[in-house]
Short mmCIF file of C-alpha atoms in Angstrom, two decimals:
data_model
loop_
_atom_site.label_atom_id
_atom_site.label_comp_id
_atom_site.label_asym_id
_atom_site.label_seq_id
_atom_site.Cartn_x
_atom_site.Cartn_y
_atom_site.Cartn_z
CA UNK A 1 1.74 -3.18 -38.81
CA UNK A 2 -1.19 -1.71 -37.96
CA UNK A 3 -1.26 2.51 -37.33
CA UNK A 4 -2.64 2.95 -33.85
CA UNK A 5 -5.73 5.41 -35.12
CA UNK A 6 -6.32 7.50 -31.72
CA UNK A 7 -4.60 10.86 -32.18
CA UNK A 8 -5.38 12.56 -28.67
CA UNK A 9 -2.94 12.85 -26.07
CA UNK A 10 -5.22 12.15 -23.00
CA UNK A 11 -5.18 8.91 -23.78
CA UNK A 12 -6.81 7.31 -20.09
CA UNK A 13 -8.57 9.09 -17.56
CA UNK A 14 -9.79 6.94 -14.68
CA UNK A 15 -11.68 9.25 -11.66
CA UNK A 16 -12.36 8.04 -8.12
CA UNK A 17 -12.86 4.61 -8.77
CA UNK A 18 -13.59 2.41 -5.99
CA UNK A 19 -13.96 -1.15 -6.88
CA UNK A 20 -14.90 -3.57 -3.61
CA UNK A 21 -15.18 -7.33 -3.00
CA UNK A 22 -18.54 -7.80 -1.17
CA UNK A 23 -18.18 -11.39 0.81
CA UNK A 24 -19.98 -12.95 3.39
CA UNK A 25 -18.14 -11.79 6.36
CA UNK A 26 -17.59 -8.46 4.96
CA UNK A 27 -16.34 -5.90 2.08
CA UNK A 28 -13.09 -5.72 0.72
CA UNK A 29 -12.27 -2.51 -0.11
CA UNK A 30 -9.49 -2.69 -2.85
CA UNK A 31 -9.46 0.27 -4.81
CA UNK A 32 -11.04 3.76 -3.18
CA UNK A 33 -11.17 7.07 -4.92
CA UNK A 34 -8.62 6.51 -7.47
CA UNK A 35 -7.75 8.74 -10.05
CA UNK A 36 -5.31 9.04 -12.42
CA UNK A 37 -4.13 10.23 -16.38
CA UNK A 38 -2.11 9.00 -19.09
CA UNK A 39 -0.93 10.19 -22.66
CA UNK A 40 -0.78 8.78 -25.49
CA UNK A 41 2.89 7.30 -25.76
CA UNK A 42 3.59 7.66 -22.16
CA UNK A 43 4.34 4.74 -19.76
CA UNK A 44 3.05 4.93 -15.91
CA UNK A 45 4.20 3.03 -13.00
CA UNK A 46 1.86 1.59 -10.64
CA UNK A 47 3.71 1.10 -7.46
CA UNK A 48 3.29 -0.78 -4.30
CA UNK A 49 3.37 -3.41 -2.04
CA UNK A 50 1.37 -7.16 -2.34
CA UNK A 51 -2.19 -5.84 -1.81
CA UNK A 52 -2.27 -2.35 -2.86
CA UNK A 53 -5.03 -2.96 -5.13
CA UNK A 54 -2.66 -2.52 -8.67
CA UNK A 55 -4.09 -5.64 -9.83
CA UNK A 56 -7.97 -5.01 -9.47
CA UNK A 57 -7.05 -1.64 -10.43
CA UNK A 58 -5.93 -3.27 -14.47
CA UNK A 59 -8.78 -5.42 -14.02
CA UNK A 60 -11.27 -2.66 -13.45
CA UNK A 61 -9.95 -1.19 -16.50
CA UNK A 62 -10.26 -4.54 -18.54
CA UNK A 63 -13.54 -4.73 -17.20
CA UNK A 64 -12.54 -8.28 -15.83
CA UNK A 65 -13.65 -7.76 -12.07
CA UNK A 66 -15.20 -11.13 -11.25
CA UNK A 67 -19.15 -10.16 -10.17
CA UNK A 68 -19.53 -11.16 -7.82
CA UNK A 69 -18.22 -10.74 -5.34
CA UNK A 70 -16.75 -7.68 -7.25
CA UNK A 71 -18.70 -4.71 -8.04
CA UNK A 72 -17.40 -1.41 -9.65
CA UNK A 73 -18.75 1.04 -7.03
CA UNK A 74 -18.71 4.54 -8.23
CA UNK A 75 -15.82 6.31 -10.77
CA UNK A 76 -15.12 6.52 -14.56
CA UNK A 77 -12.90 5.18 -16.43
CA UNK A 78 -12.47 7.23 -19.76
CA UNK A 79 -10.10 5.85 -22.81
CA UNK A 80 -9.96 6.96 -25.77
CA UNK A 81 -13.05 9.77 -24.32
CA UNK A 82 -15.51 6.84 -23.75
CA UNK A 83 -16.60 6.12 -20.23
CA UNK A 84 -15.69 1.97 -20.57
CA UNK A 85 -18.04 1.65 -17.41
CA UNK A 86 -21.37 2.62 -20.02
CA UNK A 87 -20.10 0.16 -22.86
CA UNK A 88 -21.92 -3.56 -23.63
CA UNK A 89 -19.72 -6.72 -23.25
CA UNK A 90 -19.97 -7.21 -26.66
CA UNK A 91 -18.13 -3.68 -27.30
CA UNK A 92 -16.06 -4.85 -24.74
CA UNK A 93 -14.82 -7.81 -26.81
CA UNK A 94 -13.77 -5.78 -29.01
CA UNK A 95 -11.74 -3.37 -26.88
CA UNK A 96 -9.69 -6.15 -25.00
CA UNK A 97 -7.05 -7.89 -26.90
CA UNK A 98 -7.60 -5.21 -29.72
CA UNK A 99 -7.11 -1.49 -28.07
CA UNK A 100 -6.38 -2.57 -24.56
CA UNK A 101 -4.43 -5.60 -23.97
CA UNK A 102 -3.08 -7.17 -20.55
CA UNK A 103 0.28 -9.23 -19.91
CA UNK A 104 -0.04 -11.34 -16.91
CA UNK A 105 2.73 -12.48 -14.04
CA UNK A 106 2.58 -15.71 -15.03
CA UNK A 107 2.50 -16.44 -18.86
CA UNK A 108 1.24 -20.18 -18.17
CA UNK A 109 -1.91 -19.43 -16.91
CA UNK A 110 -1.96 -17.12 -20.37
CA UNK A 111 -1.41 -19.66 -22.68
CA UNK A 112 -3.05 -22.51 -24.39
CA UNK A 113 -1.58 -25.62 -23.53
CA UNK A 114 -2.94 -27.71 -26.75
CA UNK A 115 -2.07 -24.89 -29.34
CA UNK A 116 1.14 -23.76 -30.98
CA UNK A 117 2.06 -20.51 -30.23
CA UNK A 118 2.15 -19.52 -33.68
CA UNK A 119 -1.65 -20.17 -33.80
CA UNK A 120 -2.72 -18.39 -30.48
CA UNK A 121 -1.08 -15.41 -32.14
CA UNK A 122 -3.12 -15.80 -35.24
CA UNK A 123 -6.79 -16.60 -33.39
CA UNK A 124 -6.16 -12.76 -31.81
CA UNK A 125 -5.75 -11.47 -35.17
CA UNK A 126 -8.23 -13.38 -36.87
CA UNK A 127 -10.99 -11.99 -34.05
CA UNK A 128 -10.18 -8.76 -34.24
CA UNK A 129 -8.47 -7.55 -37.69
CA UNK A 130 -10.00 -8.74 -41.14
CA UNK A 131 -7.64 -11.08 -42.30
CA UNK A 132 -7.52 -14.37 -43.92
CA UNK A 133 -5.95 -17.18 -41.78
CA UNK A 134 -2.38 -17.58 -43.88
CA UNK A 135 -2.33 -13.83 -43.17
CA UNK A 136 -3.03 -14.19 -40.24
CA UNK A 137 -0.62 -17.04 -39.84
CA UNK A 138 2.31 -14.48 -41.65
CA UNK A 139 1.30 -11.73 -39.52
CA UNK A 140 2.50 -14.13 -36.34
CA UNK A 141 5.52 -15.35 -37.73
CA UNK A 142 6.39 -11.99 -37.51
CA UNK A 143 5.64 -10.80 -34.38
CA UNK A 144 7.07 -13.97 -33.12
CA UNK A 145 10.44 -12.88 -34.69
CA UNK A 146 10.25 -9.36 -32.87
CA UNK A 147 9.98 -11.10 -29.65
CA UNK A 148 12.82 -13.13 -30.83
CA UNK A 149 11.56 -16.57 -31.42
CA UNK A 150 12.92 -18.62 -33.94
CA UNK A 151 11.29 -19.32 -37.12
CA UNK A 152 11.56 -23.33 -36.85
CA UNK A 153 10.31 -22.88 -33.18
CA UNK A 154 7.36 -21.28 -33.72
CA UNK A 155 4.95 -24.78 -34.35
CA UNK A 156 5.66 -25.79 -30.80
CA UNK A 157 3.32 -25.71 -27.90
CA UNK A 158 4.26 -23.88 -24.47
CA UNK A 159 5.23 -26.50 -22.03
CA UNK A 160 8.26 -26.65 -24.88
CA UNK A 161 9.35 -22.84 -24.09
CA UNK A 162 11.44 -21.58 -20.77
CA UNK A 163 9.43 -19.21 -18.79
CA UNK A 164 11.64 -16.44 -20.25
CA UNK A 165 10.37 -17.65 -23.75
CA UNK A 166 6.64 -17.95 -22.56
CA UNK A 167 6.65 -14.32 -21.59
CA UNK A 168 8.01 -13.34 -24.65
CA UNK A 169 5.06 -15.43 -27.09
CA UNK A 170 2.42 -13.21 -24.45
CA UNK A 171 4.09 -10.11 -25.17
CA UNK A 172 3.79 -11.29 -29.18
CA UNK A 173 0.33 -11.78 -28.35
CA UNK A 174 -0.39 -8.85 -26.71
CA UNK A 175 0.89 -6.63 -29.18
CA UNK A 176 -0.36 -8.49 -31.91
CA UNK A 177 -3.45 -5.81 -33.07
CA UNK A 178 -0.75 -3.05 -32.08
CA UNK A 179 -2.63 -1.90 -28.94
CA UNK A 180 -3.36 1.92 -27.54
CA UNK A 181 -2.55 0.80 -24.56
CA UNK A 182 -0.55 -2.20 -22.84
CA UNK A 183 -1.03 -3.30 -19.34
CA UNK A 184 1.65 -5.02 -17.99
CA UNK A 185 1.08 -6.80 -14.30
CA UNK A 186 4.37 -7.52 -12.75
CA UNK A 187 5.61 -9.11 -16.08
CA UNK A 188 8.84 -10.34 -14.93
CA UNK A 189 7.96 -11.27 -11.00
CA UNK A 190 9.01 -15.28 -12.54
CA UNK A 191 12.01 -14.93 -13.82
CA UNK A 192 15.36 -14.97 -13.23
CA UNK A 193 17.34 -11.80 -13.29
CA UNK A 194 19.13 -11.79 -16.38
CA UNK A 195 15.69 -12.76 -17.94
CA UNK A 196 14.08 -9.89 -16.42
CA UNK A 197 16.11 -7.32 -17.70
CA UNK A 198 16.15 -9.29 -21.56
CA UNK A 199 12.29 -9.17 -21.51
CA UNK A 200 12.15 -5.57 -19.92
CA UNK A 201 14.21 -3.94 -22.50
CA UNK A 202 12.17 -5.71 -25.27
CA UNK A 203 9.04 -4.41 -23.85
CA UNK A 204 10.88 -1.25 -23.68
CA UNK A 205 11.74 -1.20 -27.55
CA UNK A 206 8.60 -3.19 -28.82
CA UNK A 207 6.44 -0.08 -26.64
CA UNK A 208 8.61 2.38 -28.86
CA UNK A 209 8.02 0.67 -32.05
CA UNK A 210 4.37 0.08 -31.54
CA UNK A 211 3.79 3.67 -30.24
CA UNK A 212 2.13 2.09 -27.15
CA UNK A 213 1.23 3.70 -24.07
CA UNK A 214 1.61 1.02 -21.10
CA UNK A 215 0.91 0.68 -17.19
CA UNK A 216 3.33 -1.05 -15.83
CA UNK A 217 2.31 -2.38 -12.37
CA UNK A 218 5.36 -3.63 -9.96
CA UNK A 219 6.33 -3.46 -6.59
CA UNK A 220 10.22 -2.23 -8.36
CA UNK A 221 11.18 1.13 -8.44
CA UNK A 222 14.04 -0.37 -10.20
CA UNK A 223 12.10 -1.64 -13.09
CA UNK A 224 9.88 1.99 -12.96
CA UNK A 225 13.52 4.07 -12.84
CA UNK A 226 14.10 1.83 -16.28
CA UNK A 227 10.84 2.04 -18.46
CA UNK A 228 8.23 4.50 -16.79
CA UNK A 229 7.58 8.12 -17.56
CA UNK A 230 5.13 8.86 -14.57
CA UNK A 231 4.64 7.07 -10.92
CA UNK A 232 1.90 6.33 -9.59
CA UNK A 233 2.37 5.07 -5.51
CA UNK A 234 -0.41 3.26 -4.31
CA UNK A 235 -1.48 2.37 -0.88
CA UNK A 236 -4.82 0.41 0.26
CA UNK A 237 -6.17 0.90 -2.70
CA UNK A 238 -5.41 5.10 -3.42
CA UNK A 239 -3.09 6.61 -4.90
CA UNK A 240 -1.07 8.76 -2.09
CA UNK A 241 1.44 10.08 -4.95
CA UNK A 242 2.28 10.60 -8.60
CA UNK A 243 4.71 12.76 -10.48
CA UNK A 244 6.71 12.56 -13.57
CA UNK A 245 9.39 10.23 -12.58
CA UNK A 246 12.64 12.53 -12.06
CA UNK A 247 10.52 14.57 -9.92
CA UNK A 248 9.43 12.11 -7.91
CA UNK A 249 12.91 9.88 -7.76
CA UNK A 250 14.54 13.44 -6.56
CA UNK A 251 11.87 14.69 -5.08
CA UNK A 252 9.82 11.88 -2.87
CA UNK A 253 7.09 14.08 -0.57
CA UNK A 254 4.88 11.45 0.89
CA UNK A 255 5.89 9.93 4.43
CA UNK A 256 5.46 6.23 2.35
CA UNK A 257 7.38 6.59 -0.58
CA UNK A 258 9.86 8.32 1.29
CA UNK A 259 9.98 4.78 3.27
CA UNK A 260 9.83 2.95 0.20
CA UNK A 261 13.25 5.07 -0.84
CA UNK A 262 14.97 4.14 2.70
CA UNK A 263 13.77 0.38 2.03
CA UNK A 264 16.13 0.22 -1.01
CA UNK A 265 19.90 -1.24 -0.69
CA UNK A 266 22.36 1.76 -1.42
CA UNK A 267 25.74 0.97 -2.99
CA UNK A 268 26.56 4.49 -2.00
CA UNK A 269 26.17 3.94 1.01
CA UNK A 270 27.89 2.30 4.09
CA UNK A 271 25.41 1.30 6.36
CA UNK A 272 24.73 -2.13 7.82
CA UNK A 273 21.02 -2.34 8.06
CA UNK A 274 18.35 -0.99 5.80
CA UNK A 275 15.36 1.41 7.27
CA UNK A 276 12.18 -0.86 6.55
CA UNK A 277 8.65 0.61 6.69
CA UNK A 278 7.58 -0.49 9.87
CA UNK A 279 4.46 -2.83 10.56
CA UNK A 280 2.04 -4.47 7.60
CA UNK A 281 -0.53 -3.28 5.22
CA UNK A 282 -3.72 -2.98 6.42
CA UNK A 283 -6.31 -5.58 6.20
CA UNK A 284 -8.68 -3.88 3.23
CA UNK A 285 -11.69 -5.51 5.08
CA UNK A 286 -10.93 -3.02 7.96
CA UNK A 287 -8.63 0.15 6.86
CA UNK A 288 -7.92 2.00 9.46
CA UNK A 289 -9.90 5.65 9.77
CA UNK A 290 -8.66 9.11 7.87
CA UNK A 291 -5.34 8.37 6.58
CA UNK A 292 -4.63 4.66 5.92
CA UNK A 293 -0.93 4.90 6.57
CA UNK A 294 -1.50 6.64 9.92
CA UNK A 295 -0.30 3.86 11.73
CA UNK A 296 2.71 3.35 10.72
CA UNK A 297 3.76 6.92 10.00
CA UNK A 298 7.08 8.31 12.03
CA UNK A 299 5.26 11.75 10.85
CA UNK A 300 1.88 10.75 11.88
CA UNK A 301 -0.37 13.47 14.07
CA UNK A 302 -3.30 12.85 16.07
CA UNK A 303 -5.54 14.23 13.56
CA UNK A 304 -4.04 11.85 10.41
CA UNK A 305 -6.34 9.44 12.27
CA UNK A 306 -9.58 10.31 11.86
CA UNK A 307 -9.07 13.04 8.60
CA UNK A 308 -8.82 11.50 5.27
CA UNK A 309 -6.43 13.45 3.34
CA UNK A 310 -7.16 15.21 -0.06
CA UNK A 311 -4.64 15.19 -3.53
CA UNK A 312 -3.21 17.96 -3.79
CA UNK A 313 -0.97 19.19 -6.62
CA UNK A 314 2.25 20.68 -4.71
CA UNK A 315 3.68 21.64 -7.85
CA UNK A 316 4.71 20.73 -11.43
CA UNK A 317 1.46 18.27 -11.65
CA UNK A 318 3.22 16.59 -8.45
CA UNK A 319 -0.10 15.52 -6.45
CA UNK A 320 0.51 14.28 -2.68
CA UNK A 321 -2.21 12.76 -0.65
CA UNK A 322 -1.24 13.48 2.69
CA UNK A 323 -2.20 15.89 5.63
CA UNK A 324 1.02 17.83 6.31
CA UNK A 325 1.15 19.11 2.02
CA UNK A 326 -3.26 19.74 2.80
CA UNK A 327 -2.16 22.32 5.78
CA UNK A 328 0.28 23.41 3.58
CA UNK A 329 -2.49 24.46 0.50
CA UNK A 330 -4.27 26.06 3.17
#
C-alpha cells in the first residue's frame, strides 16, 4: 500500500469560491463566497438540500466544471499548499484519480460496461503508479478483497454486480493510489438501507486504513452523525455554518440548521407531525437579496433582506453566517 507522502495538517483550503453557470437566459449562481478547511485525516460533511451547490462545489475542486457554461469566478482552492486553480490539465491528470479521487451517486455511470472490474482497477494504477500490468493486476485483486469481492468474481463485468456491489468496485477504485483526499457525493443515495449502512461502515474503516481525509456530501445528518468529524451546512451555494460535529449536533445556531434539526423524526419524542422548513430553495438564477434564507426565516428581520450576512466565528472555530450572531460580534 502506498504511504500517503503529504505530512501537513491543513490539508484543503478552499476561499470564497464562487463558481456560476452562465446560460442564455441568465446566470446560475451555484456556489458564492465559499470557504472552508480540512486536515489531514479528518472527514467533513457537506450538508444540504437538492441544489445547495455540494455537487459543483466537489467538482470545482476536481476541476471538472463543464466550461461552458461553467466558469470558476473568483476564490482559491489550496491542497496540499498549491492553488489547483493555477495548475495545467496535464498536472491535473495527475492529481485526479491519484491524490484526489471522487465516488459518484450512481456507480453505473462510473463504470466501464465492456471491462472487468478487476481491470478498471488496474488501468488507475497503471496511469498513475509505476507498475507492471500483473502488478498491477495483484495490486487489484487486493483492493477488490478489501471491498469484499470475491476472488472468483473479480473477472466479471458490472451489469453482473448488485448496485451494493458496484459501489463497492468504485470505492476499490477510488482508493486504489491510496488518495489524500476522498470525495464522496451522496455515495449511498441508491441503495437500500441495509446496503447503505454495509458500504458506509466500509468507507468508514477503508478511510481509517488508508489514512484518508474525505468530504462526504449528503443531504443526511444521519450518515454525517456516523462518519464526519466537521459540518459544513450549505445553503444557495454558501456555507451558513460549520463546527466540529458535537458542537454543532448540541449546539445548532443558525435559524436553517436549527430547521433542518426540527425536520428530523424523533423517537424521543411524542408528537404527531414533524416541523418542516417552510417554502423551497431559491431559484439560484434569482437568490433573493442580503440573506438567502430571509424568506423563509421564523427569525427573519426587515434588514436580513437587503444585508448579506458575514461568517463569524461565535466560538470554538464555530462560524455562523447569519445577522442576529453579526449584531452579536458587534
Amino acid at each position: 500500500m502506498t504511504e500517503n507522502n503529504y505530512s501537513g495538517g491543513n490539508l484543503l483550503n478552499i476561499t470564497d469560491l464562487s463558481i456560476h453557470y452562465l446560460l442564455e437566459n441568465g446566470t446560475v449562481r451555484a456556489v458564492n463566497d465559499l470557504t472552508i478547511s480540512l486536515n489531514s485525516g479528518e472527514t467533513i460533511g457537506l450538508v444540504g438540500e437538492t441544489g445547495a451547490g455540494k455537487t459543483t462545489t466537489a467538482l470545482g475542486i476536481m476541476q471538472l466544471v463543464a466550461s461552458p457554461p461553467g466558469l470558476i469566478i473568483k476564490g482559491k482552492i489550496e491542497f496540499e499548499g498549491q492553488n489547483l486553480l493555477d495548475v495545467s490539465e496535464a498536472e491535473m491528470r495527475d492529481v485526479r484519480g491519484n491524490k484526489i479521487a471522487m465516488i459518484f451517486q450512481d456507480p453505473m455511470t462510473s463504470l466501464n460496461p465492456v471491462m472487468t472490474v478487476r481491470d478498471q482497477i488496474a488501468e488507475v494504477l497503471l496511469l498513475h503508479q509505476k507498475l507492471s500490468t500483473a502488478q498491477a493486476l495483484e495490486k487489484a485483486d487486493e483492493m477488490l478483497d478489501k471491498v469484499g469481492i470475491r476472488k472468483e468474481r473479480v473477472n466479471e463485468y458490472p451489469h453482473q454486480f448488485s448496485g451494493g456491489m458496484k459501489q463497492r468496485v468504485v470505492i476499490a477504485i477510488a482508493l486504489a493510489c491510496n488518495p489524500a483526499l476522498l470525495i464522496a457525493d451522496e455515495p449511498t443515495t441508491a441503495l437500500d438501507v441495509t446496503i447503505q449502512a454495509q458500504v458506509l461502515e466500509l468507507m468508514k474503516n477503508l478511510k481509517t486504513e488508508f489514512d484518508t481525509s474525505m468530504i462526504m456530501i449528503t443531504h443526511d445528518l444521519g450518515i454525517v452523525a456516523e462518519i464526519c468529524d466537521k459540518v459544513a451546512i450549505m445553503y444557495a451555494g454558501s456555507i451558513v455554518e460549520s463546527a466540529e460535529k458535537l458542537e454543532l449536533f448540541n449546539n445548532p445556531k443558525h435559524p436553517y440548521t436549527i430547521g433542518l434539526f426540527n425536520s428530523i423524526p424523533d423517537i424521543y419524542s411524542d408528537v404527531e407531525t414533524l416541523n418542516p422548513i417552510k417554502g423551497l430553495m431559491p431559484d439560484p438564477m434569482n437568490l433573493p437579496a442580503g440573506c438567502p434564507f430571509h424568506p423563509r426565516c421564523d427569525s427573519a428581520k426587515p434588514e436580513c433582506s437587503s444585508i448579506e450576512p458575514k461568517s463569524v466565528d461565535i466560538g470554538s472555530n464555530h462560524y455562523v453566517k447569519c445577522l442576529l450572531f453579526n449584531e452579536q460580534v458587534g
